[in-house]
PDB file of C-alpha atoms in Angstrom:
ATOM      1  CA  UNK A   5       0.000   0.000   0.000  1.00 87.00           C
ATOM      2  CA  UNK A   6       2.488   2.416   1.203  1.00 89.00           C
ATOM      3  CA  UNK A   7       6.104   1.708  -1.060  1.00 87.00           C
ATOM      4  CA  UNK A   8       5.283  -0.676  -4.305  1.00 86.00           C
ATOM      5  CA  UNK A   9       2.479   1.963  -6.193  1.00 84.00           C
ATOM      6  CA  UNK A  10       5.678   4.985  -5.375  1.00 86.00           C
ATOM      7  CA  UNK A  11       9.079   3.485  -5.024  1.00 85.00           C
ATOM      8  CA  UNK A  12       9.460   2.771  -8.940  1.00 81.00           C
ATOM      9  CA  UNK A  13       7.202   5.514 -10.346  1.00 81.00           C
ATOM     10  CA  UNK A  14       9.501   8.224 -11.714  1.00 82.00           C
ATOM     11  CA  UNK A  15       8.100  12.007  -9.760  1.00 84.00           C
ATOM     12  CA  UNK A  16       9.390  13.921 -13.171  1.00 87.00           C
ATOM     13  CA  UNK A  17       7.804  11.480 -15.829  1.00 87.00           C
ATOM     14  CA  UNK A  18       4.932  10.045 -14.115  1.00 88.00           C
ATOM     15  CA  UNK A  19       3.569  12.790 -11.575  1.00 90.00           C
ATOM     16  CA  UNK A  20      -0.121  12.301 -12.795  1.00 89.00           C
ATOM     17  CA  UNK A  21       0.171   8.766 -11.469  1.00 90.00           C
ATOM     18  CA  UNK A  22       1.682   9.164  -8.358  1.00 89.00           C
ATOM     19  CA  UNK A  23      -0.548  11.731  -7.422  1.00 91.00           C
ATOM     20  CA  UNK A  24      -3.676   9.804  -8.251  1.00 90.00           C
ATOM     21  CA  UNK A  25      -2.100   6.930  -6.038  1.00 90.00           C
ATOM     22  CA  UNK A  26      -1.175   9.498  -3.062  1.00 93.00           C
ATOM     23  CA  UNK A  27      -4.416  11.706  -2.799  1.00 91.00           C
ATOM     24  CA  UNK A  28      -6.556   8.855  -2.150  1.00 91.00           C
ATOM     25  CA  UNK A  29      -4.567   7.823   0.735  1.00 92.00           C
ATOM     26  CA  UNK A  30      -3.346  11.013   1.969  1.00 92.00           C
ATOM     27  CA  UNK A  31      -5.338  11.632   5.213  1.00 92.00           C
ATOM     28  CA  UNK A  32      -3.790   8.248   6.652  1.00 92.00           C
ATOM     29  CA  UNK A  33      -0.566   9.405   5.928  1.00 94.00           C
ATOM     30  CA  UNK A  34       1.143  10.437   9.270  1.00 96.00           C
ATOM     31  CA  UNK A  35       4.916  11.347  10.711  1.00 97.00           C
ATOM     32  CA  UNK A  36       4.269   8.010  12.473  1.00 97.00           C
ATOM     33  CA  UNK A  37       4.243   6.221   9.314  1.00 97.00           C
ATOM     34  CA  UNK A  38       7.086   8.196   7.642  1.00 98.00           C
ATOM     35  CA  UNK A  39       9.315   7.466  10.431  1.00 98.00           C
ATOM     36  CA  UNK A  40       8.166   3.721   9.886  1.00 97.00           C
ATOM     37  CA  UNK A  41       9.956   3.864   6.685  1.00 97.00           C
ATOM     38  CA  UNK A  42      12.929   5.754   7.285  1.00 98.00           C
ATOM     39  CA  UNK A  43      13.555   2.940   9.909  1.00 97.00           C
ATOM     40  CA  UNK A  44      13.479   0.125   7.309  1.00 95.00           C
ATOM     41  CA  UNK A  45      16.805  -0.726   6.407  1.00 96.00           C
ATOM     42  CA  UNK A  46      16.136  -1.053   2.697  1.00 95.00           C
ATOM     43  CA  UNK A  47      16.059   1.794   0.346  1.00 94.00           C
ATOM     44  CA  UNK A  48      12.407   1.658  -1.507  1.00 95.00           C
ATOM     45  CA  UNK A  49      10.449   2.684   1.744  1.00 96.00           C
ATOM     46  CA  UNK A  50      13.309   4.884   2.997  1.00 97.00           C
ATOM     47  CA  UNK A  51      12.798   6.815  -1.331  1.00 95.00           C
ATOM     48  CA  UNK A  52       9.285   6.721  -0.856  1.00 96.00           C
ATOM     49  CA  UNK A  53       8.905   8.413   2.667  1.00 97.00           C
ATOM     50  CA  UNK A  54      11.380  10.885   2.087  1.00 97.00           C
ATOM     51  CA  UNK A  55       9.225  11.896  -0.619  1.00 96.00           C
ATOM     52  CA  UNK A  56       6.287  11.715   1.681  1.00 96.00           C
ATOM     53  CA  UNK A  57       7.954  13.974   3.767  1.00 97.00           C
ATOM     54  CA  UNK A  58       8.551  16.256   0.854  1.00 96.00           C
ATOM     55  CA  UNK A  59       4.973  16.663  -0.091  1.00 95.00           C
ATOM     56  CA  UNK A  60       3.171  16.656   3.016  1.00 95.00           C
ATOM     57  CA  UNK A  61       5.991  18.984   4.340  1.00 96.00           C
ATOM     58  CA  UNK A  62       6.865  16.689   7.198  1.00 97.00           C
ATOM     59  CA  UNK A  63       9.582  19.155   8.882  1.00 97.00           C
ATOM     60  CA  UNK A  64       9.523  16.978  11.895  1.00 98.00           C
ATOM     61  CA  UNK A  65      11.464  13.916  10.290  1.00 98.00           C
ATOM     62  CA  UNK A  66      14.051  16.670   8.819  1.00 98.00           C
ATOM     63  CA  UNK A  67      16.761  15.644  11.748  1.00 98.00           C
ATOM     64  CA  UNK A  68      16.348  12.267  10.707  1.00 98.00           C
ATOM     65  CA  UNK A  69      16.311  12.569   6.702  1.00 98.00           C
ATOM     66  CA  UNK A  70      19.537  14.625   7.584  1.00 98.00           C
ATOM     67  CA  UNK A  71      21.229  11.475   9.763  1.00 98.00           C
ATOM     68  CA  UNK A  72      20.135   8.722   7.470  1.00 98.00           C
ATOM     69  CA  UNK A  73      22.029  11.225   4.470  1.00 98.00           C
ATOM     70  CA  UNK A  74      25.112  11.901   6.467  1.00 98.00           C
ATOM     71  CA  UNK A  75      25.007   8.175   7.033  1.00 96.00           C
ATOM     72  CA  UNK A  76      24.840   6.951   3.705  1.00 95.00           C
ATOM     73  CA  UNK A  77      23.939   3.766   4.407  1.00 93.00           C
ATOM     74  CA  UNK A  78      22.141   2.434   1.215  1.00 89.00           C
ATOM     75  CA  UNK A  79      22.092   3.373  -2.069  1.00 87.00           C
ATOM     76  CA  UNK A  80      19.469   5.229  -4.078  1.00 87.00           C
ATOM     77  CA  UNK A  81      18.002   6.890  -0.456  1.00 92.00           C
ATOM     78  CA  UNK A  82      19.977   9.997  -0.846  1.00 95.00           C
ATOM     79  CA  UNK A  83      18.182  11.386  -3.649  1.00 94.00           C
ATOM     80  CA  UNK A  84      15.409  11.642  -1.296  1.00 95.00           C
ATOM     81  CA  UNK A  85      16.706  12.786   1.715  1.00 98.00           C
ATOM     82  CA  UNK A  86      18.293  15.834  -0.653  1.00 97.00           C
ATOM     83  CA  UNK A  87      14.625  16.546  -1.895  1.00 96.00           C
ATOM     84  CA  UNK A  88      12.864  16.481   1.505  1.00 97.00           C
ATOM     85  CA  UNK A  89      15.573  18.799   2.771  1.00 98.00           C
ATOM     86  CA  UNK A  90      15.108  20.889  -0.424  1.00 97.00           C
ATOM     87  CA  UNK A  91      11.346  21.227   0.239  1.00 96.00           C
ATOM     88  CA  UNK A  92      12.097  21.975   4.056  1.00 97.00           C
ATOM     89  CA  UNK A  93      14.481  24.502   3.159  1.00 97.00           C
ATOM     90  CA  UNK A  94      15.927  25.497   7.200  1.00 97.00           C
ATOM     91  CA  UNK A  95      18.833  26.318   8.696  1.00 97.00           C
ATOM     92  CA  UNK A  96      19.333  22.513   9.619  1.00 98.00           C
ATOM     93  CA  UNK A  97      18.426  21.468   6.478  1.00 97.00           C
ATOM     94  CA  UNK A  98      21.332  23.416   5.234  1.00 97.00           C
ATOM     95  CA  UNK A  99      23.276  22.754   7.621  1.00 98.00           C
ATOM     96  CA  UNK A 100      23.248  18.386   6.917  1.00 98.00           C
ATOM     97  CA  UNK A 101      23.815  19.375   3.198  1.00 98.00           C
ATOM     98  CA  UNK A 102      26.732  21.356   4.033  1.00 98.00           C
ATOM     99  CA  UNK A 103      28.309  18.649   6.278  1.00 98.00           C
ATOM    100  CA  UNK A 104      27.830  16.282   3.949  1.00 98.00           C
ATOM    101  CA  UNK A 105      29.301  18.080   1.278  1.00 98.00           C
ATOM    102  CA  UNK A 106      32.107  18.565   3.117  1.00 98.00           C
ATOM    103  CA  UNK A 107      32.692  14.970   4.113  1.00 98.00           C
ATOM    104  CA  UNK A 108      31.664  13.452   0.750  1.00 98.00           C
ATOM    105  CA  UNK A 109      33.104  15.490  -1.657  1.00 98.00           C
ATOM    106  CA  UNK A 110      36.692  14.428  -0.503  1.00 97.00           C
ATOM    107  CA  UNK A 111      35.924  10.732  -0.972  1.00 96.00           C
ATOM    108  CA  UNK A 112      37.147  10.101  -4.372  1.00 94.00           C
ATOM    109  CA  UNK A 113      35.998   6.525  -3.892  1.00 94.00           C
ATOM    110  CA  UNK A 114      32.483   7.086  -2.808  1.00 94.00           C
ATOM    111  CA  UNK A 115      30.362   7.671  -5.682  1.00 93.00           C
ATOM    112  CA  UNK A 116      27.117   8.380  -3.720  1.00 95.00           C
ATOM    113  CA  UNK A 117      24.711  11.603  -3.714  1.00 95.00           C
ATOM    114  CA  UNK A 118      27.408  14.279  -4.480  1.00 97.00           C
ATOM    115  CA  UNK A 119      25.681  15.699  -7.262  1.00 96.00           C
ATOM    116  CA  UNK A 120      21.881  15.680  -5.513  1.00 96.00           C
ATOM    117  CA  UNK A 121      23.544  17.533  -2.601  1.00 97.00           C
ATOM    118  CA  UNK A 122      25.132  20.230  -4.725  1.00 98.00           C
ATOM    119  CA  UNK A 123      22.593  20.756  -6.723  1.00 97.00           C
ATOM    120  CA  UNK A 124      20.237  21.089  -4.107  1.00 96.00           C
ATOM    121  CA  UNK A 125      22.305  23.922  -2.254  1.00 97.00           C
ATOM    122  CA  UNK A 126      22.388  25.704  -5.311  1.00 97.00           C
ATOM    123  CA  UNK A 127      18.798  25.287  -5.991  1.00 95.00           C
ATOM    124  CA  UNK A 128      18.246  27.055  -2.477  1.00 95.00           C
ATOM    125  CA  UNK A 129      20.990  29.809  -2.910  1.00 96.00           C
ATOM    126  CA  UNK A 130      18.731  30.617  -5.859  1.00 94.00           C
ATOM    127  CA  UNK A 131      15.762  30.324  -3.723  1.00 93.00           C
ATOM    128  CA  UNK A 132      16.897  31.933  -0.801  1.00 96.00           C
ATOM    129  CA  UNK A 133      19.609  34.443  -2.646  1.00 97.00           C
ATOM    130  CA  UNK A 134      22.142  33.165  -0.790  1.00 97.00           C
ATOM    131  CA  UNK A 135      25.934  31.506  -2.157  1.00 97.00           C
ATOM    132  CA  UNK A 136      26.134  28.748   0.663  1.00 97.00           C
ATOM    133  CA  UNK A 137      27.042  25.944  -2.187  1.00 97.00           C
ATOM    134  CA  UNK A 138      29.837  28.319  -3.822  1.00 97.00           C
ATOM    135  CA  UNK A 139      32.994  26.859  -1.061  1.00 97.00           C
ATOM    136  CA  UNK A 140      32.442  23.649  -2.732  1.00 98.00           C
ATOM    137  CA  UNK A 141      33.149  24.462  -6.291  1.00 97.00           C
ATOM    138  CA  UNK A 142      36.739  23.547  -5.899  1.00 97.00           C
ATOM    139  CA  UNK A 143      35.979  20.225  -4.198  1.00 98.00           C
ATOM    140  CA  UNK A 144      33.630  19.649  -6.233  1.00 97.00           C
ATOM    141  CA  UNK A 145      36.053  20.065  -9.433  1.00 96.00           C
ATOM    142  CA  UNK A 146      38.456  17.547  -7.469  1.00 96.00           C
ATOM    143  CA  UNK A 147      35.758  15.114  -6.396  1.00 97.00           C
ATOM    144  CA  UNK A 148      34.775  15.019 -10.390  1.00 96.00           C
ATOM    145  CA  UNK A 149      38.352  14.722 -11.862  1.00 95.00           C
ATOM    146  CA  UNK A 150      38.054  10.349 -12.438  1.00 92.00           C
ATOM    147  CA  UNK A 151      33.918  10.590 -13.019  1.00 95.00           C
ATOM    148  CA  UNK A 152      33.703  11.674 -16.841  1.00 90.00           C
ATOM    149  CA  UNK A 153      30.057  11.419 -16.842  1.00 92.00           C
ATOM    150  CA  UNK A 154      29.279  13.093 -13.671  1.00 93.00           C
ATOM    151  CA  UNK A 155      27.742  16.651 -14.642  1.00 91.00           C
ATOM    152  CA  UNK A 156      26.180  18.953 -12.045  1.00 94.00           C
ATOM    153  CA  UNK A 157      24.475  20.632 -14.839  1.00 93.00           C
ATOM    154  CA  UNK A 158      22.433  17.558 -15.650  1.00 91.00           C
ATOM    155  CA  UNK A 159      21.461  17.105 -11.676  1.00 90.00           C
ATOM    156  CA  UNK A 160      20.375  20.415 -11.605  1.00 94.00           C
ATOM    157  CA  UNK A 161      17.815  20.533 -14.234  1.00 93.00           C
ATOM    158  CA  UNK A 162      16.747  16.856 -12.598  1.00 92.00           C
ATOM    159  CA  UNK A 163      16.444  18.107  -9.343  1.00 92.00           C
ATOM    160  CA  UNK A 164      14.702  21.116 -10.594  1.00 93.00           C
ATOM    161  CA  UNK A 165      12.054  18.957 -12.312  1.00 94.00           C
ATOM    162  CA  UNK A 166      12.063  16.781  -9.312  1.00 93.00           C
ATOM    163  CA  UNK A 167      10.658  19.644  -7.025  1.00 94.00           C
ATOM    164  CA  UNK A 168       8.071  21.097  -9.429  1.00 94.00           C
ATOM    165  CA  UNK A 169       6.944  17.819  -9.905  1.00 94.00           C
ATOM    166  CA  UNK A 170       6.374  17.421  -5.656  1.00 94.00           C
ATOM    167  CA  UNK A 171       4.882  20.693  -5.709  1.00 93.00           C
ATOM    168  CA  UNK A 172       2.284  19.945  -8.195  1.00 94.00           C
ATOM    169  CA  UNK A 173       1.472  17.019  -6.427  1.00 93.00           C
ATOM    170  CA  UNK A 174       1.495  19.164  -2.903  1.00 93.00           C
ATOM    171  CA  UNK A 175      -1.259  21.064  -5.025  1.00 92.00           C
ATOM    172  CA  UNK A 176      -3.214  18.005  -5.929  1.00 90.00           C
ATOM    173  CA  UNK A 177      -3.751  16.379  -2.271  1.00 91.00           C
ATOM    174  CA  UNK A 178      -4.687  19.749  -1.489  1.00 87.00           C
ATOM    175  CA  UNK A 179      -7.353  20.494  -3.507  1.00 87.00           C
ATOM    176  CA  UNK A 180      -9.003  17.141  -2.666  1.00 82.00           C
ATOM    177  CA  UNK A 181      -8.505  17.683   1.242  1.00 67.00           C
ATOM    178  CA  UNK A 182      -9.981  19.914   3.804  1.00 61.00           C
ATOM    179  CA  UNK A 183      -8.291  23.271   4.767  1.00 55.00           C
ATOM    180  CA  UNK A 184      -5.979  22.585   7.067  1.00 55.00           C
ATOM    181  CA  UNK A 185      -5.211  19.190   6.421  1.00 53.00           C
ATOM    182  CA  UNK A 186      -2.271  19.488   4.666  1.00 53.00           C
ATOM    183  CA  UNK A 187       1.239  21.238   6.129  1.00 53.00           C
ATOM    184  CA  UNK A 188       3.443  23.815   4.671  1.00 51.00           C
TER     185      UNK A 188
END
């Protein structure tokens, strides 16, 4: 019910049907059940709430989206803690992107959410006209030297897409609930 209809349905190509899957089930959807999730130690429920979070703007998980990133304990989770962080858009949010920038980005070896992070600092400093990603432009140039096919430019416009997509289906779920019910 909760991670098969979301984990594999892409939020840029397919946000029509992940919306129609989500509004119906939206008013059961709690920080109880998020936090279910992020506890699983796979990374399908871990995708799917952090995008949960995202939408229903779940600021209460942030401190543990931002853990489970720093952690970086499975693969393919990242991209969702960096959108839920995105959406939250705080002084801690920033704060577990910057830290993990600055850990990450001097692992040569560890090919993990580099580029989600970035890109999602710089989609803030746009947001919030700030230049909080621009210290790790040099690391970043390092960190990218043996990845050919690593491009920033390319995460951007994803991540970009990404968050328009969760904000059209923030939109949806709330035109169907009741004023109120939905956060943020």
């Amino acid at each position: 019910k909760w991670v098969i209809p979301f984990y594999m349905t892409d939020l840029v190509t397919k946000t029509e049907t992940y919306a129609a899957s989500l509004v119906p089930l939206a008013p059961e959807l709690t920080v109880g059940l998020v936090r279910q999730l992020l506890g699983e130690m796979n990374w399908r429920p871990r995708s799917v709430a952090s995008h949960f979070a995202a939408i229903m703007m779940m600021r209460e998980v942030e401190n543990h989206l931002g853990v489970l990133l720093l952690r970086s304990d499975l693969c393919y989770a990242g991209t969702g803690y960096c959108l839920a962080l995105a959406c939250f858009n705080t002084d801690a949010a920033r704060g577990y992107l910057r830290r993990y920038l600055e850990y990450y980005l001097e692992q040569p070896d560890l090919w993990f959410d580099q580029t989600d992070a970035l890109a999602v600092m710089l989609y803030m400093d746009e947001q919030n006209a700030t230049h909080e990603a621009k210290p790790f432009a040099d690391a970043w140039q390092r960190f990218v030297k043996n990845k050919p096919h690593w491009r920033l430019d390319g995460g951007r416009k994803l991540f970009a897409d990404r968050m328009a997509s969760l904000r059209q289906i923030r939109e949806q779920i709330q035109s169907q609930q009741p004023p109120g019910t939905l956060r943020g």
